[in-house]
Coordinates of C-alpha atoms in Angstrom, one line a residue:
Chain A
M569 CA 145.1 231.3 40.7
S570 CA 141.9 233.1 41.3
P571 CA 140.6 233.6 44.9
I572 CA 137.5 231.9 46.2
Q573 CA 134.2 233.6 45.6
S574 CA 132.5 233.4 48.9
G575 CA 133.3 235.4 52.0
P576 CA 136.0 238.0 52.6
A577 CA 138.5 236.1 50.6
P578 CA 141.8 237.8 49.6
R579 CA 141.5 239.5 46.2
K580 CA 145.1 239.5 45.1
I581 CA 148.0 237.1 45.3
T582 CA 150.3 238.2 48.2
I583 CA 153.5 236.7 49.5
G584 CA 151.6 235.3 52.4
R585 CA 149.2 233.5 50.1
I586 CA 152.1 232.0 48.1
G587 CA 153.8 230.9 51.4
L588 CA 150.5 229.3 52.4
Y589 CA 150.2 227.2 49.3
L590 CA 153.9 226.3 49.4
F591 CA 153.3 225.0 53.0
L592 CA 150.2 223.1 51.9
I593 CA 152.0 221.5 48.9
S594 CA 155.0 220.4 51.0
M595 CA 152.5 218.9 53.4
V596 CA 150.8 217.1 50.6
A597 CA 154.2 215.6 49.7
F598 CA 154.8 214.6 53.3
F599 CA 151.5 212.9 53.7
A600 CA 150.9 211.4 50.3
L601 CA 154.4 210.3 49.2
P602 CA 154.6 207.3 51.6
L603 CA 151.4 205.8 50.2
F604 CA 152.5 206.6 46.7
V605 CA 155.9 204.9 47.3
M606 CA 154.1 201.9 48.7
L607 CA 151.9 201.6 45.6
I608 CA 154.7 202.0 43.0
T609 CA 157.0 199.6 44.9
S610 CA 154.3 197.0 45.0
L611 CA 154.2 197.2 41.1
K612 CA 157.9 197.0 40.6
T613 CA 160.0 193.9 39.8
D614 CA 162.9 192.9 42.0
E615 CA 165.5 194.3 39.6
E616 CA 163.8 197.7 39.6
I617 CA 163.7 197.7 43.4
R618 CA 167.4 197.0 43.5
L619 CA 168.1 200.1 41.5
A620 CA 167.3 202.0 44.7
R621 CA 165.2 204.7 43.0
I622 CA 162.4 204.8 45.4
F623 CA 160.4 207.5 43.6
A624 CA 160.8 206.2 40.1
L625 CA 157.7 204.8 38.4
P626 CA 157.6 201.1 37.6
A627 CA 158.4 200.2 34.0
S628 CA 155.2 198.3 33.6
L629 CA 152.1 197.6 35.6
N630 CA 152.8 194.2 37.2
F631 CA 150.3 192.9 39.7
S632 CA 152.1 189.6 40.4
A633 CA 153.4 190.9 43.7
W634 CA 149.8 191.5 44.8
A635 CA 148.8 188.0 43.8
T636 CA 151.7 186.6 45.8
A637 CA 151.0 188.8 48.8
W638 CA 147.4 187.6 48.8
S639 CA 148.0 183.9 48.5
G640 CA 151.7 183.0 48.5
A641 CA 153.8 185.2 50.8
C642 CA 155.5 183.3 53.6
A643 CA 155.4 184.0 57.3
G644 CA 158.1 181.7 58.7
T645 CA 157.5 178.4 56.9
I646 CA 153.8 178.9 56.1
C647 CA 153.2 180.4 52.7
N648 CA 149.6 181.3 52.4
G649 CA 149.7 185.1 52.0
V650 CA 147.5 187.4 53.9
Q651 CA 144.2 186.0 52.7
A652 CA 143.7 183.8 55.7
G653 CA 144.3 186.9 57.9
F654 CA 141.8 188.9 55.8
W655 CA 139.0 186.4 56.4
N656 CA 140.0 186.1 60.1
S657 CA 139.8 189.8 60.5
I658 CA 136.4 189.8 58.9
Q659 CA 135.2 187.0 61.2
I660 CA 136.6 188.9 64.2
T661 CA 135.5 192.4 63.3
V662 CA 131.9 191.9 62.0
P663 CA 130.5 190.2 65.1
A664 CA 132.6 192.3 67.5
V665 CA 131.3 195.6 65.9
A666 CA 127.7 194.4 65.8
I667 CA 127.7 193.3 69.5
S668 CA 129.6 196.2 70.9
V669 CA 127.5 198.8 69.0
M670 CA 124.3 197.2 70.2
L671 CA 125.5 197.1 73.8
G672 CA 126.8 200.7 73.5
A673 CA 123.4 201.9 72.2
L674 CA 121.6 200.1 75.0
N675 CA 124.0 201.4 77.6
G676 CA 123.7 205.0 76.4
Y677 CA 119.9 204.8 76.4
A678 CA 119.7 203.2 79.8
L679 CA 122.2 205.7 81.3
S680 CA 120.8 208.9 79.8
F681 CA 117.0 208.4 80.0
W682 CA 116.5 206.0 82.9
Q683 CA 119.3 207.2 85.1
P684 CA 119.3 204.0 87.2
K685 CA 121.0 203.9 90.6
G686 CA 124.8 203.8 90.3
G687 CA 124.6 204.8 86.6
K688 CA 127.0 207.7 87.1
I689 CA 129.5 205.5 88.9
L690 CA 129.3 202.9 86.2
F691 CA 129.9 205.5 83.5
A692 CA 132.9 207.0 85.4
L693 CA 134.4 203.6 85.9
L694 CA 133.9 202.7 82.3
M695 CA 135.7 205.9 81.2
A696 CA 138.5 205.3 83.6
G697 CA 138.8 201.8 82.3
A698 CA 139.3 203.2 78.8
L699 CA 142.5 204.9 80.0
V700 CA 144.1 201.9 81.6
P701 CA 146.9 200.4 79.4
Y702 CA 145.9 196.9 78.2
Q703 CA 149.0 195.4 79.7
I704 CA 147.3 195.6 83.1
F705 CA 144.5 193.3 81.9
L706 CA 146.3 190.9 79.7
Y707 CA 147.7 188.1 81.9
P708 CA 144.6 187.6 84.1
M709 CA 142.4 187.8 81.0
V710 CA 144.5 185.1 79.3
R711 CA 144.0 182.9 82.4
A712 CA 140.4 183.6 82.8
L713 CA 139.6 182.9 79.1
A714 CA 141.7 179.8 79.2
S715 CA 139.7 178.5 82.2
V716 CA 136.5 178.7 80.2
S717 CA 138.1 177.4 77.0
L718 CA 137.8 180.7 75.1
Y719 CA 141.5 181.5 74.9
N720 CA 142.9 181.2 71.3
S721 CA 139.4 181.0 69.9
L722 CA 137.3 183.1 67.6
P723 CA 134.5 183.8 70.2
G724 CA 137.3 184.6 72.7
I725 CA 138.9 187.4 70.6
V726 CA 135.4 188.7 69.7
L727 CA 134.5 188.8 73.4
V728 CA 137.8 190.7 74.2
H729 CA 137.1 193.3 71.5
V730 CA 133.6 193.8 72.8
L731 CA 134.7 194.2 76.4
F732 CA 137.4 196.7 75.6
G733 CA 135.2 198.5 73.1
L734 CA 132.5 199.2 75.6
P735 CA 133.8 202.5 76.9
L736 CA 134.0 204.2 73.5
V737 CA 130.6 203.0 72.2
T738 CA 128.9 203.8 75.5
L739 CA 130.4 207.3 75.5
L740 CA 129.3 207.9 71.9
F741 CA 125.7 206.9 72.5
R742 CA 125.3 208.5 75.9
N743 CA 126.5 211.8 74.4
Y744 CA 124.1 211.3 71.5
F745 CA 121.0 210.4 73.6
I746 CA 121.4 213.3 76.1
T747 CA 121.0 215.7 73.1
L748 CA 117.6 214.2 72.2
P749 CA 114.5 215.9 73.7
V750 CA 113.4 214.2 76.9
E751 CA 109.8 215.0 76.1
L752 CA 109.9 212.3 73.5
F753 CA 110.8 209.8 76.1
K754 CA 108.2 211.1 78.6
A755 CA 105.5 210.9 75.9
A756 CA 106.3 207.3 75.2
R757 CA 106.2 206.4 78.8
I758 CA 102.8 208.1 79.3
D759 CA 101.6 205.9 76.3
G760 CA 102.6 202.9 78.4
A761 CA 105.7 201.9 76.5
G762 CA 108.3 200.0 78.6
F763 CA 112.1 200.0 78.7
W764 CA 112.6 197.7 75.7
R765 CA 109.8 199.0 73.6
I766 CA 111.0 202.6 73.8
F767 CA 114.5 201.4 73.0
F768 CA 113.7 199.3 69.9
E769 CA 110.8 201.3 68.5
I770 CA 111.8 204.9 69.2
M771 CA 115.4 205.4 70.3
L772 CA 117.2 202.9 68.1
P773 CA 115.5 204.1 64.9
M774 CA 116.3 207.7 65.9
S775 CA 120.0 206.9 66.5
V776 CA 120.8 205.4 63.1
P777 CA 123.3 208.2 62.4
M778 CA 125.1 207.4 65.6
V779 CA 125.0 203.7 64.9
V780 CA 126.7 204.3 61.6
V781 CA 129.4 206.5 63.2
A782 CA 130.0 204.1 66.0
A783 CA 130.1 201.1 63.7
M784 CA 132.6 202.8 61.4
L785 CA 134.8 203.9 64.3
Q786 CA 134.7 200.4 65.9
F787 CA 135.3 198.7 62.6
T788 CA 138.5 200.6 61.8
G789 CA 139.6 200.3 65.4
I790 CA 139.2 196.6 65.6
W791 CA 140.5 196.0 62.1
N792 CA 143.6 197.9 63.0
D793 CA 144.2 196.2 66.3
F794 CA 147.4 194.3 66.7
L795 CA 148.0 193.6 70.4
L796 CA 144.7 191.9 71.3
G797 CA 144.8 189.8 68.2
L798 CA 148.3 188.7 68.9
V799 CA 147.5 187.7 72.4
F800 CA 144.0 186.3 72.3
A801 CA 143.2 185.1 68.8
G802 CA 145.3 182.0 68.6
P803 CA 147.4 180.8 65.7
D804 CA 144.4 179.8 63.6
N805 CA 142.6 183.1 63.9
L806 CA 145.4 185.7 63.6
P807 CA 144.0 189.0 62.3
M808 CA 145.4 190.5 59.1
T809 CA 147.6 193.0 61.0
V810 CA 149.5 190.3 62.9
Q811 CA 149.9 188.2 59.8
L812 CA 151.2 191.1 57.8
N813 CA 153.8 191.8 60.5
N814 CA 154.8 188.2 60.5
I815 CA 155.2 188.2 56.7
V816 CA 157.2 191.4 56.5
N817 CA 159.3 191.1 59.5
T818 CA 160.0 187.4 59.0
T819 CA 163.7 186.7 59.3
T820 CA 164.0 183.6 57.0
G821 CA 164.7 183.9 53.3
S822 CA 165.4 186.9 51.2
R823 CA 162.9 189.7 51.3
A824 CA 160.6 190.4 48.4
Y825 CA 159.9 194.1 49.0
N826 CA 157.3 194.4 46.3
V827 CA 155.3 191.6 47.9
D828 CA 155.8 193.2 51.4
M829 CA 154.4 196.5 50.0
A830 CA 151.5 194.8 48.3
A831 CA 150.6 192.9 51.5
T832 CA 150.8 196.2 53.5
M833 CA 148.5 197.9 50.9
L834 CA 146.1 195.0 51.1
T835 CA 145.9 195.3 54.9
A836 CA 145.4 199.1 54.7
L837 CA 142.7 198.7 52.0
V838 CA 139.7 198.1 54.2
P839 CA 140.1 201.0 56.7
L840 CA 141.2 203.2 53.8
S841 CA 138.1 202.5 51.8
I842 CA 135.9 203.1 54.8
Y843 CA 137.7 206.4 55.3
F844 CA 137.6 207.6 51.7
L845 CA 134.0 206.4 51.2
S846 CA 132.5 207.7 54.4
G847 CA 134.6 210.9 54.7
R848 CA 132.6 213.2 56.9
W849 CA 131.1 210.4 59.0
F850 CA 134.5 209.2 59.9
V851 CA 135.5 212.7 61.0
R852 CA 132.3 213.1 62.9
G853 CA 133.1 209.8 64.7
I854 CA 136.6 210.8 65.8
A855 CA 135.4 214.2 66.8
A856 CA 132.6 212.7 68.9
G857 CA 134.9 210.1 70.4
A858 CA 137.6 212.7 71.3
V859 CA 135.3 215.0 73.3
K860 CA 134.7 213.4 76.6
G861 CA 131.4 213.9 78.3
Chain B
M1026 CA 105.0 202.9 91.8
R1027 CA 105.5 199.1 91.4
F1028 CA 105.6 199.6 87.6
G1029 CA 108.3 202.3 87.8
K1030 CA 110.4 200.1 89.9
W1031 CA 110.1 197.2 87.5
R1032 CA 111.1 199.5 84.7
L1033 CA 114.1 200.6 86.5
R1034 CA 115.0 197.0 87.0
A1035 CA 114.9 196.6 83.2
A1036 CA 117.5 199.4 83.0
Q1037 CA 119.7 197.7 85.6
L1038 CA 119.3 194.4 83.7
A1039 CA 120.4 196.1 80.5
L1040 CA 123.4 197.5 82.2
S1041 CA 124.3 194.3 83.9
P1042 CA 126.8 193.1 81.2
T1043 CA 128.6 196.4 81.5
W1044 CA 128.6 196.2 85.3
L1045 CA 130.1 192.7 85.0
T1046 CA 132.7 194.0 82.6
V1047 CA 133.7 196.8 84.9
I1048 CA 133.9 194.8 88.0
V1049 CA 135.3 191.5 86.7
V1050 CA 137.3 192.5 83.7
Y1051 CA 138.5 196.0 84.6
L1052 CA 138.8 196.0 88.4
G1053 CA 139.2 192.3 88.9
T1054 CA 142.1 191.8 86.5
M1055 CA 143.7 195.0 87.7
A1056 CA 143.7 193.7 91.3
W1057 CA 145.0 190.4 90.1
T1058 CA 147.9 192.1 88.2
V1059 CA 148.7 194.3 91.1
A1060 CA 148.8 191.3 93.4
L1061 CA 151.0 189.4 91.0
S1062 CA 153.5 192.2 91.0
F1063 CA 154.2 191.6 94.7
T1064 CA 155.1 187.9 94.1
N1065 CA 158.1 186.2 92.6
S1066 CA 156.0 184.6 89.8
R1067 CA 158.0 183.5 86.8
L1068 CA 156.4 181.3 84.1
L1069 CA 153.4 180.6 86.2
P1070 CA 151.9 182.7 89.0
S1071 CA 153.0 181.8 92.4
W1072 CA 151.8 183.4 95.6
D1073 CA 155.1 183.8 97.4
W1074 CA 155.0 187.3 98.7
A1075 CA 158.1 189.2 97.5
G1076 CA 157.2 192.7 98.7
F1077 CA 158.6 195.4 96.5
A1078 CA 161.4 193.1 95.2
Q1079 CA 160.1 193.1 91.6
Y1080 CA 159.8 196.8 91.6
Q1081 CA 163.4 197.1 92.8
R1082 CA 164.5 194.6 90.2
L1083 CA 162.6 196.5 87.6
F1084 CA 164.4 199.8 88.2
D1085 CA 167.7 198.0 88.3
T1086 CA 167.0 196.7 84.8
S1087 CA 168.8 199.0 82.4
K1088 CA 166.4 197.9 79.6
W1089 CA 163.4 199.1 81.6
N1090 CA 165.0 202.5 82.3
L1091 CA 165.9 202.8 78.7
A1092 CA 162.3 202.0 77.8
L1093 CA 161.0 204.7 80.2
Q1094 CA 163.5 207.2 78.8
N1095 CA 162.3 206.4 75.3
L1096 CA 158.7 206.8 76.4
V1097 CA 159.5 210.3 77.6
I1098 CA 161.4 211.3 74.5
F1099 CA 158.8 209.8 72.2
G1100 CA 155.9 211.0 74.2
V1101 CA 157.0 214.6 74.4
L1102 CA 158.1 214.9 70.8
Y1103 CA 155.2 213.0 69.4
V1104 CA 152.5 214.8 71.3
F1105 CA 154.1 218.2 70.8
G1106 CA 154.9 217.5 67.1
C1107 CA 151.3 216.4 66.4
L1108 CA 149.8 219.4 68.2
V1109 CA 152.1 221.9 66.4
L1110 CA 151.7 220.3 62.9
G1111 CA 148.0 219.7 63.4
F1112 CA 147.4 223.3 64.5
L1113 CA 149.5 224.6 61.5
L1114 CA 147.5 222.4 59.1
A1115 CA 144.2 223.6 60.6
A1116 CA 145.2 227.2 60.5
A1117 CA 146.3 226.9 56.8
L1118 CA 143.1 225.2 55.9
D1119 CA 141.2 227.9 57.8
R1120 CA 142.5 230.5 55.4
R1121 CA 140.0 229.8 52.7
V1122 CA 142.2 227.7 50.5
R1123 CA 141.1 226.0 47.3
F1124 CA 140.5 222.3 47.4
E1125 CA 140.2 222.4 51.1
S1126 CA 138.3 219.1 51.5
A1127 CA 140.9 217.4 49.3
F1128 CA 143.7 218.7 51.5
R1129 CA 141.8 217.7 54.6
T1130 CA 141.2 214.1 53.3
L1131 CA 144.8 213.7 52.5
F1132 CA 146.1 214.9 55.8
L1133 CA 143.9 212.6 57.8
Y1134 CA 144.1 209.4 55.9
P1135 CA 147.1 208.0 57.8
Y1136 CA 145.0 208.2 61.0
A1137 CA 142.7 205.6 59.5
M1138 CA 145.5 203.1 59.0
S1139 CA 146.9 200.8 61.6
F1140 CA 150.2 201.4 63.4
V1141 CA 151.5 198.2 61.8
V1142 CA 151.0 199.6 58.4
T1143 CA 152.4 203.0 59.3
G1144 CA 155.5 201.3 60.8
L1145 CA 156.1 199.1 57.8
I1146 CA 155.7 202.1 55.4
W1147 CA 158.3 204.1 57.2
Q1148 CA 160.6 201.1 57.6
W1149 CA 160.7 200.9 53.9
L1150 CA 161.2 204.7 53.3
M1151 CA 164.2 204.6 55.8
N1152 CA 165.7 201.4 54.4
P1153 CA 169.4 202.3 54.2
T1154 CA 170.1 200.3 51.0
L1155 CA 167.0 200.7 49.0
G1156 CA 164.9 203.6 50.5
I1157 CA 165.1 207.4 50.3
Q1158 CA 168.8 207.5 51.4
P1159 CA 170.3 205.7 48.4
T1160 CA 167.8 207.4 46.1
F1161 CA 169.1 210.9 47.1
Q1162 CA 172.7 209.7 47.1
G1163 CA 172.2 208.4 43.6
M1164 CA 171.0 211.9 42.6
G1165 CA 174.3 213.4 43.7
W1166 CA 173.8 214.2 47.4
E1167 CA 176.6 211.8 48.5
N1168 CA 176.3 212.7 52.2
F1169 CA 172.5 212.4 52.4
R1170 CA 171.5 210.4 55.4
F1171 CA 168.1 208.9 56.2
D1172 CA 168.9 205.6 57.8
W1173 CA 167.2 206.3 61.1
V1174 CA 165.7 202.8 61.6
T1175 CA 169.1 201.2 61.6
N1176 CA 170.9 204.0 63.5
R1177 CA 171.0 203.6 67.2
T1178 CA 170.9 207.3 68.1
M1179 CA 168.2 208.2 65.5
A1180 CA 165.9 205.2 65.7
I1181 CA 163.7 206.6 68.4
Y1182 CA 163.2 209.7 66.2
A1183 CA 162.1 207.4 63.4
V1184 CA 159.3 206.2 65.7
V1185 CA 158.5 209.9 66.4
L1186 CA 158.4 210.8 62.7
A1187 CA 156.1 207.9 61.8
G1188 CA 153.9 208.7 64.8
I1189 CA 153.5 212.4 63.8
W1190 CA 152.7 211.3 60.2
Q1191 CA 150.0 209.1 61.6
G1192 CA 148.5 211.3 64.3
S1193 CA 148.7 215.0 63.3
G1194 CA 145.6 214.7 61.1
L1195 CA 143.6 214.0 64.2
V1196 CA 144.7 217.3 65.8
M1197 CA 144.0 219.1 62.5
V1198 CA 140.4 217.9 62.5
L1199 CA 139.7 218.8 66.1
A1200 CA 141.5 222.2 65.8
L1201 CA 139.7 223.1 62.5
A1202 CA 136.4 222.3 64.1
G1203 CA 137.2 224.6 66.9
M1204 CA 138.4 227.4 64.6
R1205 CA 135.1 227.2 62.6
G1206 CA 133.2 227.7 65.8
I1207 CA 135.0 231.0 66.6
D1208 CA 133.0 234.2 66.1
A1209 CA 133.8 236.1 62.9
E1210 CA 133.5 239.3 64.8
Q1211 CA 136.9 238.7 66.4
W1212 CA 138.5 238.6 63.0
R1213 CA 136.9 241.9 62.0
A1214 CA 138.1 243.5 65.2
A1215 CA 141.6 242.1 64.7
R1216 CA 141.7 243.4 61.2
I1217 CA 140.6 246.9 62.3
D1218 CA 143.4 246.9 64.9
G1219 CA 145.8 245.8 62.2
I1220 CA 146.9 242.7 63.9
P1221 CA 148.8 240.3 61.6
V1222 CA 147.1 237.0 60.8
W1223 CA 149.7 234.8 62.4
R1224 CA 149.4 236.9 65.6
V1225 CA 145.7 236.4 65.7
Y1226 CA 146.1 232.6 65.4
L1227 CA 148.7 232.5 68.1
S1228 CA 147.2 235.0 70.7
I1229 CA 143.5 235.0 70.0
I1230 CA 142.5 231.7 68.3
L1231 CA 144.9 229.2 70.0
P1232 CA 143.8 230.1 73.6
Q1233 CA 140.1 229.5 72.6
L1234 CA 141.0 226.1 71.2
G1235 CA 141.9 224.9 74.7
P1236 CA 139.3 222.2 75.1
A1237 CA 139.9 220.8 71.6
M1238 CA 143.7 220.8 72.0
A1239 CA 143.4 219.2 75.5
A1240 CA 141.1 216.5 74.1
A1241 CA 143.6 215.8 71.4
A1242 CA 146.6 215.9 73.8
T1243 CA 144.8 213.4 76.1
L1244 CA 144.1 211.0 73.2
L1245 CA 147.6 211.3 71.9
S1246 CA 149.1 210.7 75.3
M1247 CA 147.0 207.6 75.8
G1248 CA 148.4 206.4 72.5
V1249 CA 152.0 207.1 73.7
I1250 CA 151.6 204.8 76.7
K1251 CA 150.1 202.1 74.6
T1252 CA 152.7 202.4 71.9
Y1253 CA 153.6 198.8 70.9
D1254 CA 152.6 197.9 67.3
L1255 CA 154.3 201.0 65.8
V1256 CA 157.6 200.0 67.4
I1257 CA 157.2 196.3 66.6
A1258 CA 156.5 197.0 62.9
L1259 CA 159.1 199.8 62.5
T1260 CA 162.1 198.7 64.4
K1261 CA 161.2 195.6 66.6
G1262 CA 162.7 197.6 69.5
G1263 CA 166.1 197.8 67.9
P1264 CA 168.8 198.4 66.8
G1265 CA 170.0 196.9 70.1
S1266 CA 167.3 198.1 72.4
S1267 CA 167.4 201.7 71.3
T1268 CA 163.7 201.8 70.7
E1269 CA 162.6 199.7 73.6
V1270 CA 159.3 201.0 75.1
P1271 CA 157.5 199.9 78.3
A1272 CA 154.6 198.2 76.5
K1273 CA 157.0 196.1 74.6
F1274 CA 159.1 195.4 77.7
I1275 CA 156.0 194.1 79.5
M1276 CA 154.9 191.9 76.6
D1277 CA 158.3 190.4 76.2
N1278 CA 158.7 189.6 79.9
M1279 CA 155.1 188.4 80.2
F1280 CA 154.9 186.0 77.3
Q1281 CA 158.5 185.2 76.2
R1282 CA 160.9 185.7 79.1
Q1283 CA 158.7 184.2 81.7
N1284 CA 159.2 187.0 84.1
L1285 CA 155.5 187.4 85.2
G1286 CA 156.3 189.2 88.4
L1287 CA 158.6 191.7 86.7
A1288 CA 156.1 192.2 83.8
T1289 CA 153.2 192.9 86.1
A1290 CA 155.3 195.3 88.3
A1291 CA 156.1 197.1 85.0
A1292 CA 152.4 197.2 84.1
V1293 CA 151.6 198.7 87.4
V1294 CA 154.2 201.4 86.9
L1295 CA 152.8 202.1 83.5
L1296 CA 149.3 202.5 85.0
L1297 CA 150.6 204.9 87.6
S1298 CA 152.2 207.0 84.8
V1299 CA 148.8 207.1 83.1
V1300 CA 147.3 208.5 86.3
L1301 CA 150.1 211.1 86.3
V1302 CA 149.5 212.1 82.7
V1303 CA 145.7 212.1 82.8
A1304 CA 145.1 213.6 86.3
P1305 CA 146.2 217.1 85.4
F1306 CA 144.0 217.2 82.3
R1307 CA 141.0 215.9 84.2
Y1308 CA 141.6 218.3 87.0
A1309 CA 141.9 221.2 84.6
A1310 CA 138.6 220.1 82.9
Y1311 CA 137.0 219.8 86.4
I1312 CA 138.1 223.3 87.4
T1313 CA 136.9 224.8 84.1
A1314 CA 133.5 223.2 84.5
K1315 CA 133.2 224.5 88.0
R1316 CA 134.2 228.0 87.0
R1317 CA 131.7 227.9 84.2
A1318 CA 129.0 226.7 86.5
G1319 CA 129.9 229.4 89.0
Q1320 CA 129.6 232.1 86.3
L1321 CA 126.1 231.0 85.3

């Protein structure tokens, strides 16, 4: 093992160096093995699973459990797999992300450049709202949405995600816009551009990187949501996470563990692909979201 | 000046949906919930004033006390575990290792996945008849035990383990970013003084990571109080009620047991505990900001 070329890297192998790599390798096992076990279990047959050798590779690549998980696994008495949940999650997540990111950008822009009266109070209340456990909001929200016929509907669950997503997206965009030079804004105002024109023609195009980060963060967050989907989506629009839990933790019938694992993998696939494809952007998003302004 | 006023009005208009959200959705529903907690509502809300009766009943309920106890055990171990492991991972990666970005990607991926998926994965690994336990027993370690999800005394630690697996990557990312921002001069000085590397990380680097670690701790603590899906997927609150948590207690009483008054009282207690957890962090941040401003 040769040392790395750049910087004051250690030149020889020391005991400390060996310990370091041993630590890292054991951590790789800790973090990677669960996913690996899921994957190989989803490819095994029932007989292989009953051998109880969880780390053994499957005898052959058998994707039938994946097919069953997608379109035939049962939650209670309904056996449609996770596909309906997948499409529900898409229908919930896409509009919720689009609307909340747009509102967040608008909020961040209005708060940082225009500084309207009460803006600071609004921002503080919004940040405080993000800390409140959802259980405080749930029952009144159910009643309020029911009174306008939005409870158990697709627009209803989208609206709920937008409302509860506002603090994070607003924070991201406010923190982004306060780093932009205010001269840019002043010049546009001198040229006679108004509130909306500056937003759509200057600020929004300039904030594309933040739009991407916020959209990614919101997408994974809303896709991974369980509680809000369970309470507000209604039986016909249950997101994939809720359906997955219903399938795996269903009490009727004998459990097909390979199908369960395939269903779990399918549910994890969307956020995982976003993570593996976007890498640094995802990290930037959580770093930006973690540091409160 | 008329134009300026009109433009500010545009800003207010743009913010109006958010104002509406804050006032109606956040403050309005909160007031509603607090009000309900002082009534004897069961399936449907009633407005019969019950004073603190629901709160009294709540703390007489052994399940709730168990849930609070679990919240403390889980919260302390989970936050502390994530901070320690995340810091160790960051320090290891900070040592100019090969394939650093591959390691980083691998340590963070669980954070991208939902708590439901995390819970189901670990439920499978700890399955007492087919998971890791029989695998190791089959290899000759007859006394090997890893049946935490079905073991009353260990089940809450199963939730902790799964939580740490999911969350320590977040701490790693934040800590590593902080470490990369630290002046290389300090390393040179420490080397000249002959201070061992581990000592530098503990006594010199760690104190400077204060803001990053505080941000991570706040995020993780918020997750603790919201913990619901992880428990539902991993143990369903069992065996018995050994992994009962407040969020689950509230959900059960609100939507299944028709104990609206009790559930809302529990939600208010949970809110107060958030204030207790967050207030010190915010206060510390406020003091630091003030001190910094004073120095300038």
